[in-house]
Structures are given as C-alpha cells and as structure tokens.
Amino acid sequence: MSDHELVSFERCLYGQPARIEVFDLLDRPLVPADLAGVELILLGGSGSYSAASGGPWFETAVRSLRVAHASSIPTFASCWGFQGMAAAMGGVVVNDRSRAEIGTYEVELTDAGRADAVFGALPSRFKAQMGHEDVVETLPPGTTLLASSPLVVNQAYRFDDRPVYCTQFHPELDADGMRSRLSAYPHYVEEVVGAPYEEVAARFEETTAANGLLQRFVELCVVR
C-alpha cells in the first residue's frame, strides 16, 4: 500500500507545493546527507512491521528515526511512524489487541493539545481514522501528550525541543482512504474486530478536522 500512502499524504498537503521522495527504512540506514535540502519529513509505515515485536529490520529503522529526530527538520509521524519514533527515542510500545482501534474513533485533546499551536485549531473532540493493535504505553522523555481516545491514552504527542509531531491516528486518511487501505487486509480486519470488512467499512465516518492537521503543521512549522 506504499503508493496509496504516498497519494494520501499528497492529498492532505493540497495547496502546498510538494515534491515527496520516498525513503525505504527497510532498505538501508538513513544518514544526515540524505536529508540535505529536505524541508519536511513524513513518517508512515506498514502494520506488517511491528514496533512492539521488532525484527531483524528494526534496529536499522530505529537508527534512521534517530537521525531524523536529530536533524530538527519538521517531522510528522502517523501510526507506525508514531510508534517507531516512540520506540526509537526511549518510549515503550506494546502489542495489545484489547486496545486495537480499526475504523473511525473519537479523539479528545488534552489541555496541552488545546493550547498547542498546531493542534489547538482542532475541536476539543474530533473523529479520526485508525488502524492499529500496537500501542505506545509510555511516551519518550521530553514529549508532551496532546490527545487521547477512550481506549488509548497516548494518541498524539510532540517533542518539546523540536518540531516533531506524532499521531497514532491517520490524519492523511479520509473515509474513502481508510476503506481503500483496509480493503487490502480484509481477513486482518475480521480477525481483530470480529466483524466482516464490509460491515466495519460501512461504519467509517468523515474526519474533516483531523484531515486538516497536516496542512496546518506545514503552514506553522515548515519555513520556506
């Protein structure tokens, strides 16, 4: 679904001139020279690669995420990127299907989220698209919690010393995008949710507020 992910990020950056180049974290370690001239880092990723259970690829990915963090380039990480960045920077990620969220869920801003320049433009409660069973149990040091859901406390955080924002939910996906994404994994949806993909997909809602988050981040954090 890498092409779908790329298109989804491009759609949410509508109105912003963008030329996105893909760097595969599974291919080789990211080095500072790879970031020359880069204005914005977007971190997504596949649920096939767990930040909780890891694997032979994980240490290379973690080193790359630390390079991205150290660069201080404005960075927005969603879903796996949210979990991976947490693991890379000293947080704790666990697998917990009792807290899995697949579909459209309500998220509530914390007091810090309501006061935040990027998140503060959102309603105090808003809907967002989600698809995960790994959960960030403990945030990395030097971060601030921005949003929670009823099942998962750590839904969004920022690093306090640089423009790095991370969300468990998918601000790059609207309802149609979520249907397309999960249609590639219908058996997984049924296994986790306990209902057929078609039934789950019929309950997806639009998430207009969350879908504006990426563009607001770019407008406020990326200096051109």
mmCIF file with all atom_site columns, C-alpha atoms in Angstrom:
data_model
loop_
_atom_site.group_PDB
_atom_site.id
_atom_site.type_symbol
_atom_site.label_atom_id
_atom_site.label_alt_id
_atom_site.label_comp_id
_atom_site.label_asym_id
_atom_site.label_entity_id
_atom_site.label_seq_id
_atom_site.pdbx_PDB_ins_code
_atom_site.Cartn_x
_atom_site.Cartn_y
_atom_site.Cartn_z
_atom_site.occupancy
_atom_site.B_iso_or_equiv
_atom_site.pdbx_formal_charge
_atom_site.auth_seq_id
_atom_site.auth_comp_id
_atom_site.auth_asym_id
_atom_site.auth_atom_id
_atom_site.pdbx_PDB_model_num
ATOM 1   C CA . MET A 1 1   ? 0.000   0.000   0.000  1.00 0.00 ? 1   MET A CA 1
ATOM 2   C CA . SER A 1 2   ? 3.016   2.310   -0.284 1.00 0.00 ? 2   SER A CA 1
ATOM 3   C CA . ASP A 1 3   ? 1.613   4.074   -3.355 1.00 0.00 ? 3   ASP A CA 1
ATOM 4   C CA . HIS A 1 4   ? -1.706  4.614   -1.582 1.00 0.00 ? 4   HIS A CA 1
ATOM 5   C CA . GLU A 1 5   ? 0.082   6.076   1.423  1.00 0.00 ? 5   GLU A CA 1
ATOM 6   C CA . LEU A 1 6   ? 2.009   8.495   -0.789 1.00 0.00 ? 6   LEU A CA 1
ATOM 7   C CA . VAL A 1 7   ? -1.162  9.662   -2.545 1.00 0.00 ? 7   VAL A CA 1
ATOM 8   C CA . SER A 1 8   ? -2.890  10.113  0.815  1.00 0.00 ? 8   SER A CA 1
ATOM 9   C CA . PHE A 1 9   ? -0.138  12.375  2.148  1.00 0.00 ? 9   PHE A CA 1
ATOM 10  C CA . GLU A 1 10  ? -0.131  14.374  -1.087 1.00 0.00 ? 10  GLU A CA 1
ATOM 11  C CA . ARG A 1 11  ? -3.904  14.870  -0.845 1.00 0.00 ? 11  ARG A CA 1
ATOM 12  C CA . CYS A 1 12  ? -3.629  16.277  2.681  1.00 0.00 ? 12  CYS A CA 1
ATOM 13  C CA . LEU A 1 13  ? -0.945  18.716  1.565  1.00 0.00 ? 13  LEU A CA 1
ATOM 14  C CA . TYR A 1 14  ? -3.279  20.194  -1.070 1.00 0.00 ? 14  TYR A CA 1
ATOM 15  C CA . GLY A 1 15  ? -2.454  23.839  -1.608 1.00 0.00 ? 15  GLY A CA 1
ATOM 16  C CA . GLN A 1 16  ? 1.158   23.337  -0.534 1.00 0.00 ? 16  GLN A CA 1
ATOM 17  C CA . PRO A 1 17  ? 3.854   22.926  -3.186 1.00 0.00 ? 17  PRO A CA 1
ATOM 18  C CA . ALA A 1 18  ? 5.255   19.467  -2.522 1.00 0.00 ? 18  ALA A CA 1
ATOM 19  C CA . ARG A 1 19  ? 7.662   17.019  -4.088 1.00 0.00 ? 19  ARG A CA 1
ATOM 20  C CA . ILE A 1 20  ? 7.732   13.901  -1.980 1.00 0.00 ? 20  ILE A CA 1
ATOM 21  C CA . GLU A 1 21  ? 10.633  11.494  -2.313 1.00 0.00 ? 21  GLU A CA 1
ATOM 22  C CA . VAL A 1 22  ? 10.274  8.065   -0.706 1.00 0.00 ? 22  VAL A CA 1
ATOM 23  C CA . PHE A 1 23  ? 12.981  6.676   1.581  1.00 0.00 ? 23  PHE A CA 1
ATOM 24  C CA . ASP A 1 24  ? 12.521  2.994   2.481  1.00 0.00 ? 24  ASP A CA 1
ATOM 25  C CA . LEU A 1 25  ? 13.535  2.419   6.104  1.00 0.00 ? 25  LEU A CA 1
ATOM 26  C CA . LEU A 1 26  ? 13.915  -1.292  5.334  1.00 0.00 ? 26  LEU A CA 1
ATOM 27  C CA . ASP A 1 27  ? 16.443  -0.691  2.568  1.00 0.00 ? 27  ASP A CA 1
ATOM 28  C CA . ARG A 1 28  ? 19.367  0.968   4.370  1.00 0.00 ? 28  ARG A CA 1
ATOM 29  C CA . PRO A 1 29  ? 20.036  3.344   7.285  1.00 0.00 ? 29  PRO A CA 1
ATOM 30  C CA . LEU A 1 30  ? 19.181  6.994   6.809  1.00 0.00 ? 30  LEU A CA 1
ATOM 31  C CA . VAL A 1 31  ? 22.240  9.273   7.088  1.00 0.00 ? 31  VAL A CA 1
ATOM 32  C CA . PRO A 1 32  ? 22.357  13.055  7.503  1.00 0.00 ? 32  PRO A CA 1
ATOM 33  C CA . ALA A 1 33  ? 23.428  13.536  3.884  1.00 0.00 ? 33  ALA A CA 1
ATOM 34  C CA . ASP A 1 34  ? 20.094  12.034  2.764  1.00 0.00 ? 34  ASP A CA 1
ATOM 35  C CA . LEU A 1 35  ? 18.335  14.996  4.385  1.00 0.00 ? 35  LEU A CA 1
ATOM 36  C CA . ALA A 1 36  ? 20.201  17.754  2.547  1.00 0.00 ? 36  ALA A CA 1
ATOM 37  C CA . GLY A 1 37  ? 17.645  20.192  1.172  1.00 0.00 ? 37  GLY A CA 1
ATOM 38  C CA . VAL A 1 38  ? 14.719  18.385  2.832  1.00 0.00 ? 38  VAL A CA 1
ATOM 39  C CA . GLU A 1 39  ? 12.082  20.726  4.311  1.00 0.00 ? 39  GLU A CA 1
ATOM 40  C CA . LEU A 1 40  ? 9.693   18.192  5.811  1.00 0.00 ? 40  LEU A CA 1
ATOM 41  C CA . ILE A 1 41  ? 9.819   14.547  6.913  1.00 0.00 ? 41  ILE A CA 1
ATOM 42  C CA . LEU A 1 42  ? 6.662   12.424  6.820  1.00 0.00 ? 42  LEU A CA 1
ATOM 43  C CA . LEU A 1 43  ? 6.781   9.080   8.616  1.00 0.00 ? 43  LEU A CA 1
ATOM 44  C CA . GLY A 1 44  ? 4.168   6.433   7.921  1.00 0.00 ? 44  GLY A CA 1
ATOM 45  C CA . GLY A 1 45  ? 4.665   2.713   7.600  1.00 0.00 ? 45  GLY A CA 1
ATOM 46  C CA . SER A 1 46  ? 3.035   -0.667  7.412  1.00 0.00 ? 46  SER A CA 1
ATOM 47  C CA . GLY A 1 47  ? 1.260   -2.564  10.147 1.00 0.00 ? 47  GLY A CA 1
ATOM 48  C CA . SER A 1 48  ? 3.125   -5.635  8.871  1.00 0.00 ? 48  SER A CA 1
ATOM 49  C CA . TYR A 1 49  ? 6.169   -4.277  10.733 1.00 0.00 ? 49  TYR A CA 1
ATOM 50  C CA . SER A 1 50  ? 5.535   -4.066  14.456 1.00 0.00 ? 50  SER A CA 1
ATOM 51  C CA . ALA A 1 51  ? 7.348   -1.526  16.609 1.00 0.00 ? 51  ALA A CA 1
ATOM 52  C CA . ALA A 1 52  ? 6.392   -3.709  19.587 1.00 0.00 ? 52  ALA A CA 1
ATOM 53  C CA . SER A 1 53  ? 7.795   -7.062  18.432 1.00 0.00 ? 53  SER A CA 1
ATOM 54  C CA . GLY A 1 54  ? 10.526  -5.704  16.157 1.00 0.00 ? 54  GLY A CA 1
ATOM 55  C CA . GLY A 1 55  ? 12.575  -7.996  13.949 1.00 0.00 ? 55  GLY A CA 1
ATOM 56  C CA . PRO A 1 56  ? 15.884  -8.069  12.070 1.00 0.00 ? 56  PRO A CA 1
ATOM 57  C CA . TRP A 1 57  ? 14.941  -4.840  10.278 1.00 0.00 ? 57  TRP A CA 1
ATOM 58  C CA . PHE A 1 58  ? 14.074  -2.916  13.438 1.00 0.00 ? 58  PHE A CA 1
ATOM 59  C CA . GLU A 1 59  ? 17.461  -1.656  14.605 1.00 0.00 ? 59  GLU A CA 1
ATOM 60  C CA . THR A 1 60  ? 18.202  -0.138  11.192 1.00 0.00 ? 60  THR A CA 1
ATOM 61  C CA . ALA A 1 61  ? 14.821  1.607   11.214 1.00 0.00 ? 61  ALA A CA 1
ATOM 62  C CA . VAL A 1 62  ? 15.353  2.876   14.765 1.00 0.00 ? 62  VAL A CA 1
ATOM 63  C CA . ARG A 1 63  ? 18.757  4.337   13.895 1.00 0.00 ? 63  ARG A CA 1
ATOM 64  C CA . SER A 1 64  ? 17.181  6.102   10.928 1.00 0.00 ? 64  SER A CA 1
ATOM 65  C CA . LEU A 1 65  ? 14.420  7.584   13.075 1.00 0.00 ? 65  LEU A CA 1
ATOM 66  C CA . ARG A 1 66  ? 17.030  8.917   15.497 1.00 0.00 ? 66  ARG A CA 1
ATOM 67  C CA . VAL A 1 67  ? 18.815  10.591  12.579 1.00 0.00 ? 67  VAL A CA 1
ATOM 68  C CA . ALA A 1 68  ? 15.524  12.195  11.525 1.00 0.00 ? 68  ALA A CA 1
ATOM 69  C CA . HIS A 1 69  ? 14.891  13.397  15.087 1.00 0.00 ? 69  HIS A CA 1
ATOM 70  C CA . ALA A 1 70  ? 18.420  14.766  15.487 1.00 0.00 ? 70  ALA A CA 1
ATOM 71  C CA . SER A 1 71  ? 18.107  16.743  12.245 1.00 0.00 ? 71  SER A CA 1
ATOM 72  C CA . SER A 1 72  ? 15.429  19.032  13.771 1.00 0.00 ? 72  SER A CA 1
ATOM 73  C CA . ILE A 1 73  ? 13.728  19.061  10.350 1.00 0.00 ? 73  ILE A CA 1
ATOM 74  C CA . PRO A 1 74  ? 9.959   19.444  10.870 1.00 0.00 ? 74  PRO A CA 1
ATOM 75  C CA . THR A 1 75  ? 8.620   15.895  11.088 1.00 0.00 ? 75  THR A CA 1
ATOM 76  C CA . PHE A 1 76  ? 5.107   14.472  11.179 1.00 0.00 ? 76  PHE A CA 1
ATOM 77  C CA . ALA A 1 77  ? 4.753   10.790  12.082 1.00 0.00 ? 77  ALA A CA 1
ATOM 78  C CA . SER A 1 78  ? 1.497   8.839   11.937 1.00 0.00 ? 78  SER A CA 1
ATOM 79  C CA . CYS A 1 79  ? 0.544   5.294   13.004 1.00 0.00 ? 79  CYS A CA 1
ATOM 80  C CA . TRP A 1 80  ? 3.691   3.143   12.632 1.00 0.00 ? 80  TRP A CA 1
ATOM 81  C CA . GLY A 1 81  ? 5.758   6.329   12.480 1.00 0.00 ? 81  GLY A CA 1
ATOM 82  C CA . PHE A 1 82  ? 4.198   7.376   15.805 1.00 0.00 ? 82  PHE A CA 1
ATOM 83  C CA . GLN A 1 83  ? 5.084   4.029   17.378 1.00 0.00 ? 83  GLN A CA 1
ATOM 84  C CA . GLY A 1 84  ? 8.502   3.777   15.750 1.00 0.00 ? 84  GLY A CA 1
ATOM 85  C CA . MET A 1 85  ? 9.558   7.259   16.839 1.00 0.00 ? 85  MET A CA 1
ATOM 86  C CA . ALA A 1 86  ? 8.407   6.498   20.384 1.00 0.00 ? 86  ALA A CA 1
ATOM 87  C CA . ALA A 1 87  ? 10.450  3.287   20.485 1.00 0.00 ? 87  ALA A CA 1
ATOM 88  C CA . ALA A 1 88  ? 13.494  4.984   18.947 1.00 0.00 ? 88  ALA A CA 1
ATOM 89  C CA . MET A 1 89  ? 13.526  7.820   21.462 1.00 0.00 ? 89  MET A CA 1
ATOM 90  C CA . GLY A 1 90  ? 13.020  5.927   24.710 1.00 0.00 ? 90  GLY A CA 1
ATOM 91  C CA . GLY A 1 91  ? 9.296   5.224   24.871 1.00 0.00 ? 91  GLY A CA 1
ATOM 92  C CA . VAL A 1 92  ? 7.609   1.838   25.307 1.00 0.00 ? 92  VAL A CA 1
ATOM 93  C CA . VAL A 1 93  ? 5.455   0.165   22.626 1.00 0.00 ? 93  VAL A CA 1
ATOM 94  C CA . VAL A 1 94  ? 3.361   -2.940  23.337 1.00 0.00 ? 94  VAL A CA 1
ATOM 95  C CA . ASN A 1 95  ? 1.003   -5.155  21.372 1.00 0.00 ? 95  ASN A CA 1
ATOM 96  C CA . ASP A 1 96  ? -2.470  -5.169  22.923 1.00 0.00 ? 96  ASP A CA 1
ATOM 97  C CA . ARG A 1 97  ? -5.447  -6.256  20.840 1.00 0.00 ? 97  ARG A CA 1
ATOM 98  C CA . SER A 1 98  ? -7.796  -5.316  23.670 1.00 0.00 ? 98  SER A CA 1
ATOM 99  C CA . ARG A 1 99  ? -6.950  -1.710  22.761 1.00 0.00 ? 99  ARG A CA 1
ATOM 100 C CA . ALA A 1 100 ? -6.902  -2.163  18.984 1.00 0.00 ? 100 ALA A CA 1
ATOM 101 C CA . GLU A 1 101 ? -8.723  0.562   17.041 1.00 0.00 ? 101 GLU A CA 1
ATOM 102 C CA . ILE A 1 102 ? -9.758  -0.106  13.441 1.00 0.00 ? 102 ILE A CA 1
ATOM 103 C CA . GLY A 1 103 ? -12.122 2.412   11.892 1.00 0.00 ? 103 GLY A CA 1
ATOM 104 C CA . THR A 1 104 ? -13.278 5.895   12.861 1.00 0.00 ? 104 THR A CA 1
ATOM 105 C CA . TYR A 1 105 ? -12.839 6.840   16.533 1.00 0.00 ? 105 TYR A CA 1
ATOM 106 C CA . GLU A 1 106 ? -13.289 9.935   18.656 1.00 0.00 ? 106 GLU A CA 1
ATOM 107 C CA . VAL A 1 107 ? -10.181 11.649  19.977 1.00 0.00 ? 107 VAL A CA 1
ATOM 108 C CA . GLU A 1 108 ? -10.056 14.312  22.690 1.00 0.00 ? 108 GLU A CA 1
ATOM 109 C CA . LEU A 1 109 ? -7.392  16.977  23.095 1.00 0.00 ? 109 LEU A CA 1
ATOM 110 C CA . THR A 1 110 ? -5.554  17.318  26.382 1.00 0.00 ? 110 THR A CA 1
ATOM 111 C CA . ASP A 1 111 ? -5.135  20.751  27.950 1.00 0.00 ? 111 ASP A CA 1
ATOM 112 C CA . ALA A 1 112 ? -1.710  20.902  26.293 1.00 0.00 ? 112 ALA A CA 1
ATOM 113 C CA . GLY A 1 113 ? -3.281  19.940  22.978 1.00 0.00 ? 113 GLY A CA 1
ATOM 114 C CA . ARG A 1 114 ? -5.837  22.725  23.218 1.00 0.00 ? 114 ARG A CA 1
ATOM 115 C CA . ALA A 1 115 ? -3.006  25.193  23.889 1.00 0.00 ? 115 ALA A CA 1
ATOM 116 C CA . ASP A 1 116 ? -0.758  23.832  21.130 1.00 0.00 ? 116 ASP A CA 1
ATOM 117 C CA . ALA A 1 117 ? -0.249  25.957  18.010 1.00 0.00 ? 117 ALA A CA 1
ATOM 118 C CA . VAL A 1 118 ? -0.843  23.026  15.626 1.00 0.00 ? 118 VAL A CA 1
ATOM 119 C CA . PHE A 1 119 ? -3.487  21.007  17.486 1.00 0.00 ? 119 PHE A CA 1
ATOM 120 C CA . GLY A 1 120 ? -5.272  23.952  19.096 1.00 0.00 ? 120 GLY A CA 1
ATOM 121 C CA . ALA A 1 121 ? -7.177  24.690  15.873 1.00 0.00 ? 121 ALA A CA 1
ATOM 122 C CA . LEU A 1 122 ? -8.961  21.330  16.188 1.00 0.00 ? 122 LEU A CA 1
ATOM 123 C CA . PRO A 1 123 ? -12.225 20.916  18.105 1.00 0.00 ? 123 PRO A CA 1
ATOM 124 C CA . SER A 1 124 ? -11.711 19.616  21.645 1.00 0.00 ? 124 SER A CA 1
ATOM 125 C CA . ARG A 1 125 ? -13.217 16.339  20.414 1.00 0.00 ? 125 ARG A CA 1
ATOM 126 C CA . PHE A 1 126 ? -12.882 15.163  16.837 1.00 0.00 ? 126 PHE A CA 1
ATOM 127 C CA . LYS A 1 127 ? -13.089 11.979  14.753 1.00 0.00 ? 127 LYS A CA 1
ATOM 128 C CA . ALA A 1 128 ? -10.014 10.316  13.245 1.00 0.00 ? 128 ALA A CA 1
ATOM 129 C CA . GLN A 1 129 ? -9.208  7.204   11.217 1.00 0.00 ? 129 GLN A CA 1
ATOM 130 C CA . MET A 1 130 ? -7.265  4.447   12.961 1.00 0.00 ? 130 MET A CA 1
ATOM 131 C CA . GLY A 1 131 ? -5.862  1.021   12.232 1.00 0.00 ? 131 GLY A CA 1
ATOM 132 C CA . HIS A 1 132 ? -3.558  -0.412  14.896 1.00 0.00 ? 132 HIS A CA 1
ATOM 133 C CA . GLU A 1 133 ? -3.094  -3.016  17.607 1.00 0.00 ? 133 GLU A CA 1
ATOM 134 C CA . ASP A 1 134 ? 0.321   -1.830  18.817 1.00 0.00 ? 134 ASP A CA 1
ATOM 135 C CA . VAL A 1 135 ? 0.037   0.859   21.485 1.00 0.00 ? 135 VAL A CA 1
ATOM 136 C CA . VAL A 1 136 ? 2.515   3.405   22.819 1.00 0.00 ? 136 VAL A CA 1
ATOM 137 C CA . GLU A 1 137 ? 2.382   2.548   26.517 1.00 0.00 ? 137 GLU A CA 1
ATOM 138 C CA . THR A 1 138 ? 4.933   5.134   27.652 1.00 0.00 ? 138 THR A CA 1
ATOM 139 C CA . LEU A 1 139 ? 5.872   8.323   25.797 1.00 0.00 ? 139 LEU A CA 1
ATOM 140 C CA . PRO A 1 140 ? 9.535   9.157   25.173 1.00 0.00 ? 140 PRO A CA 1
ATOM 141 C CA . PRO A 1 141 ? 11.189  11.627  27.571 1.00 0.00 ? 141 PRO A CA 1
ATOM 142 C CA . GLY A 1 142 ? 10.890  15.267  26.588 1.00 0.00 ? 142 GLY A CA 1
ATOM 143 C CA . THR A 1 143 ? 7.483   14.962  24.962 1.00 0.00 ? 143 THR A CA 1
ATOM 144 C CA . THR A 1 144 ? 4.014   16.361  25.672 1.00 0.00 ? 144 THR A CA 1
ATOM 145 C CA . LEU A 1 145 ? 0.768   14.415  25.327 1.00 0.00 ? 145 LEU A CA 1
ATOM 146 C CA . LEU A 1 146 ? -1.648  16.223  23.005 1.00 0.00 ? 146 LEU A CA 1
ATOM 147 C CA . ALA A 1 147 ? -4.613  13.869  22.574 1.00 0.00 ? 147 ALA A CA 1
ATOM 148 C CA . SER A 1 148 ? -6.210  10.665  23.872 1.00 0.00 ? 148 SER A CA 1
ATOM 149 C CA . SER A 1 149 ? -9.017  8.301   22.928 1.00 0.00 ? 149 SER A CA 1
ATOM 150 C CA . PRO A 1 150 ? -11.193 6.256   25.306 1.00 0.00 ? 150 PRO A CA 1
ATOM 151 C CA . LEU A 1 151 ? -9.154  3.104   24.571 1.00 0.00 ? 151 LEU A CA 1
ATOM 152 C CA . VAL A 1 152 ? -5.678  4.573   24.094 1.00 0.00 ? 152 VAL A CA 1
ATOM 153 C CA . VAL A 1 153 ? -4.294  7.338   26.295 1.00 0.00 ? 153 VAL A CA 1
ATOM 154 C CA . ASN A 1 154 ? -1.346  8.197   24.052 1.00 0.00 ? 154 ASN A CA 1
ATOM 155 C CA . GLN A 1 155 ? -2.931  9.232   20.749 1.00 0.00 ? 155 GLN A CA 1
ATOM 156 C CA . ALA A 1 156 ? -0.707  12.201  19.885 1.00 0.00 ? 156 ALA A CA 1
ATOM 157 C CA . TYR A 1 157 ? 2.436   13.799  21.241 1.00 0.00 ? 157 TYR A CA 1
ATOM 158 C CA . ARG A 1 158 ? 5.053   16.371  20.326 1.00 0.00 ? 158 ARG A CA 1
ATOM 159 C CA . PHE A 1 159 ? 8.709   16.670  21.194 1.00 0.00 ? 159 PHE A CA 1
ATOM 160 C CA . ASP A 1 160 ? 9.305   19.735  23.320 1.00 0.00 ? 160 ASP A CA 1
ATOM 161 C CA . ASP A 1 161 ? 12.654  20.773  21.838 1.00 0.00 ? 161 ASP A CA 1
ATOM 162 C CA . ARG A 1 162 ? 11.992  20.442  18.093 1.00 0.00 ? 162 ARG A CA 1
ATOM 163 C CA . PRO A 1 163 ? 9.111   20.470  15.568 1.00 0.00 ? 163 PRO A CA 1
ATOM 164 C CA . VAL A 1 164 ? 8.329   16.742  15.654 1.00 0.00 ? 164 VAL A CA 1
ATOM 165 C CA . TYR A 1 165 ? 4.651   15.768  15.968 1.00 0.00 ? 165 TYR A CA 1
ATOM 166 C CA . CYS A 1 166 ? 3.339   12.204  16.150 1.00 0.00 ? 166 CYS A CA 1
ATOM 167 C CA . THR A 1 167 ? -0.197  10.764  15.942 1.00 0.00 ? 167 THR A CA 1
ATOM 168 C CA . GLN A 1 168 ? -1.464  7.233   16.436 1.00 0.00 ? 168 GLN A CA 1
ATOM 169 C CA . PHE A 1 169 ? -4.365  8.116   14.145 1.00 0.00 ? 169 PHE A CA 1
ATOM 170 C CA . HIS A 1 170 ? -4.125  8.748   10.394 1.00 0.00 ? 170 HIS A CA 1
ATOM 171 C CA . PRO A 1 171 ? -4.669  12.445  9.555  1.00 0.00 ? 171 PRO A CA 1
ATOM 172 C CA . GLU A 1 172 ? -3.757  11.584  5.957  1.00 0.00 ? 172 GLU A CA 1
ATOM 173 C CA . LEU A 1 173 ? -6.780  9.257   5.550  1.00 0.00 ? 173 LEU A CA 1
ATOM 174 C CA . ASP A 1 174 ? -10.402 10.227  4.993  1.00 0.00 ? 174 ASP A CA 1
ATOM 175 C CA . ALA A 1 175 ? -13.233 7.663   4.997  1.00 0.00 ? 175 ALA A CA 1
ATOM 176 C CA . ASP A 1 176 ? -12.621 6.584   1.390  1.00 0.00 ? 176 ASP A CA 1
ATOM 177 C CA . GLY A 1 177 ? -8.898  6.383   2.019  1.00 0.00 ? 177 GLY A CA 1
ATOM 178 C CA . MET A 1 178 ? -9.476  4.220   5.082  1.00 0.00 ? 178 MET A CA 1
ATOM 179 C CA . ARG A 1 179 ? -11.720 1.864   3.087  1.00 0.00 ? 179 ARG A CA 1
ATOM 180 C CA . SER A 1 180 ? -9.073  1.546   0.382  1.00 0.00 ? 180 SER A CA 1
ATOM 181 C CA . ARG A 1 181 ? -6.310  0.952   2.906  1.00 0.00 ? 181 ARG A CA 1
ATOM 182 C CA . LEU A 1 182 ? -8.120  -1.730  4.894  1.00 0.00 ? 182 LEU A CA 1
ATOM 183 C CA . SER A 1 183 ? -9.558  -3.436  1.813  1.00 0.00 ? 183 SER A CA 1
ATOM 184 C CA . ALA A 1 184 ? -6.044  -4.808  1.282  1.00 0.00 ? 184 ALA A CA 1
ATOM 185 C CA . TYR A 1 185 ? -6.299  -6.647  4.642  1.00 0.00 ? 185 TYR A CA 1
ATOM 186 C CA . PRO A 1 186 ? -9.926  -7.878  4.939  1.00 0.00 ? 186 PRO A CA 1
ATOM 187 C CA . HIS A 1 187 ? -9.036  -11.023 6.885  1.00 0.00 ? 187 HIS A CA 1
ATOM 188 C CA . TYR A 1 188 ? -6.979  -8.999  9.355  1.00 0.00 ? 188 TYR A CA 1
ATOM 189 C CA . VAL A 1 189 ? -9.914  -6.645  9.977  1.00 0.00 ? 189 VAL A CA 1
ATOM 190 C CA . GLU A 1 190 ? -12.241 -9.545  10.701 1.00 0.00 ? 190 GLU A CA 1
ATOM 191 C CA . GLU A 1 191 ? -9.658  -11.231 12.936 1.00 0.00 ? 191 GLU A CA 1
ATOM 192 C CA . VAL A 1 192 ? -9.114  -8.139  15.092 1.00 0.00 ? 192 VAL A CA 1
ATOM 193 C CA . VAL A 1 193 ? -12.582 -6.560  15.092 1.00 0.00 ? 193 VAL A CA 1
ATOM 194 C CA . GLY A 1 194 ? -14.626 -9.749  14.917 1.00 0.00 ? 194 GLY A CA 1
ATOM 195 C CA . ALA A 1 195 ? -16.785 -8.470  12.053 1.00 0.00 ? 195 ALA A CA 1
ATOM 196 C CA . PRO A 1 196 ? -16.504 -8.706  8.237  1.00 0.00 ? 196 PRO A CA 1
ATOM 197 C CA . TYR A 1 197 ? -14.574 -5.956  6.469  1.00 0.00 ? 197 TYR A CA 1
ATOM 198 C CA . GLU A 1 198 ? -17.731 -4.774  4.670  1.00 0.00 ? 198 GLU A CA 1
ATOM 199 C CA . GLU A 1 199 ? -19.558 -4.282  7.967  1.00 0.00 ? 199 GLU A CA 1
ATOM 200 C CA . VAL A 1 200 ? -16.644 -2.396  9.513  1.00 0.00 ? 200 VAL A CA 1
ATOM 201 C CA . ALA A 1 201 ? -16.126 -0.221  6.410  1.00 0.00 ? 201 ALA A CA 1
ATOM 202 C CA . ALA A 1 202 ? -19.795 0.782   6.368  1.00 0.00 ? 202 ALA A CA 1
ATOM 203 C CA . ARG A 1 203 ? -19.304 2.450   9.769  1.00 0.00 ? 203 ARG A CA 1
ATOM 204 C CA . PHE A 1 204 ? -16.436 4.731   8.695  1.00 0.00 ? 204 PHE A CA 1
ATOM 205 C CA . GLU A 1 205 ? -17.156 8.443   9.083  1.00 0.00 ? 205 GLU A CA 1
ATOM 206 C CA . GLU A 1 206 ? -15.621 11.537  7.535  1.00 0.00 ? 206 GLU A CA 1
ATOM 207 C CA . THR A 1 207 ? -12.822 13.132  9.551  1.00 0.00 ? 207 THR A CA 1
ATOM 208 C CA . THR A 1 208 ? -12.553 16.641  8.130  1.00 0.00 ? 208 THR A CA 1
ATOM 209 C CA . ALA A 1 209 ? -10.968 18.243  11.199 1.00 0.00 ? 209 ALA A CA 1
ATOM 210 C CA . ALA A 1 210 ? -8.234  15.611  11.514 1.00 0.00 ? 210 ALA A CA 1
ATOM 211 C CA . ASN A 1 211 ? -7.569  15.729  7.767  1.00 0.00 ? 211 ASN A CA 1
ATOM 212 C CA . GLY A 1 212 ? -6.618  19.407  8.028  1.00 0.00 ? 212 GLY A CA 1
ATOM 213 C CA . LEU A 1 213 ? -3.915  18.733  10.605 1.00 0.00 ? 213 LEU A CA 1
ATOM 214 C CA . LEU A 1 214 ? -1.039  18.029  8.212  1.00 0.00 ? 214 LEU A CA 1
ATOM 215 C CA . GLN A 1 215 ? -1.516  21.195  6.204  1.00 0.00 ? 215 GLN A CA 1
ATOM 216 C CA . ARG A 1 216 ? -1.690  23.262  9.404  1.00 0.00 ? 216 ARG A CA 1
ATOM 217 C CA . PHE A 1 217 ? 1.534   21.628  10.594 1.00 0.00 ? 217 PHE A CA 1
ATOM 218 C CA . VAL A 1 218 ? 3.258   22.582  7.340  1.00 0.00 ? 218 VAL A CA 1
ATOM 219 C CA . GLU A 1 219 ? 1.939   26.140  7.450  1.00 0.00 ? 219 GLU A CA 1
ATOM 220 C CA . LEU A 1 220 ? 3.174   26.681  11.008 1.00 0.00 ? 220 LEU A CA 1
ATOM 221 C CA . CYS A 1 221 ? 6.350   24.584  11.198 1.00 0.00 ? 221 CYS A CA 1
ATOM 222 C CA . VAL A 1 222 ? 7.938   24.493  7.757  1.00 0.00 ? 222 VAL A CA 1
ATOM 223 C CA . VAL A 1 223 ? 9.903   27.643  6.976  1.00 0.00 ? 223 VAL A CA 1
ATOM 224 C CA . ARG A 1 224 ? 10.142  28.305  3.264  1.00 0.00 ? 224 ARG A CA 1
#
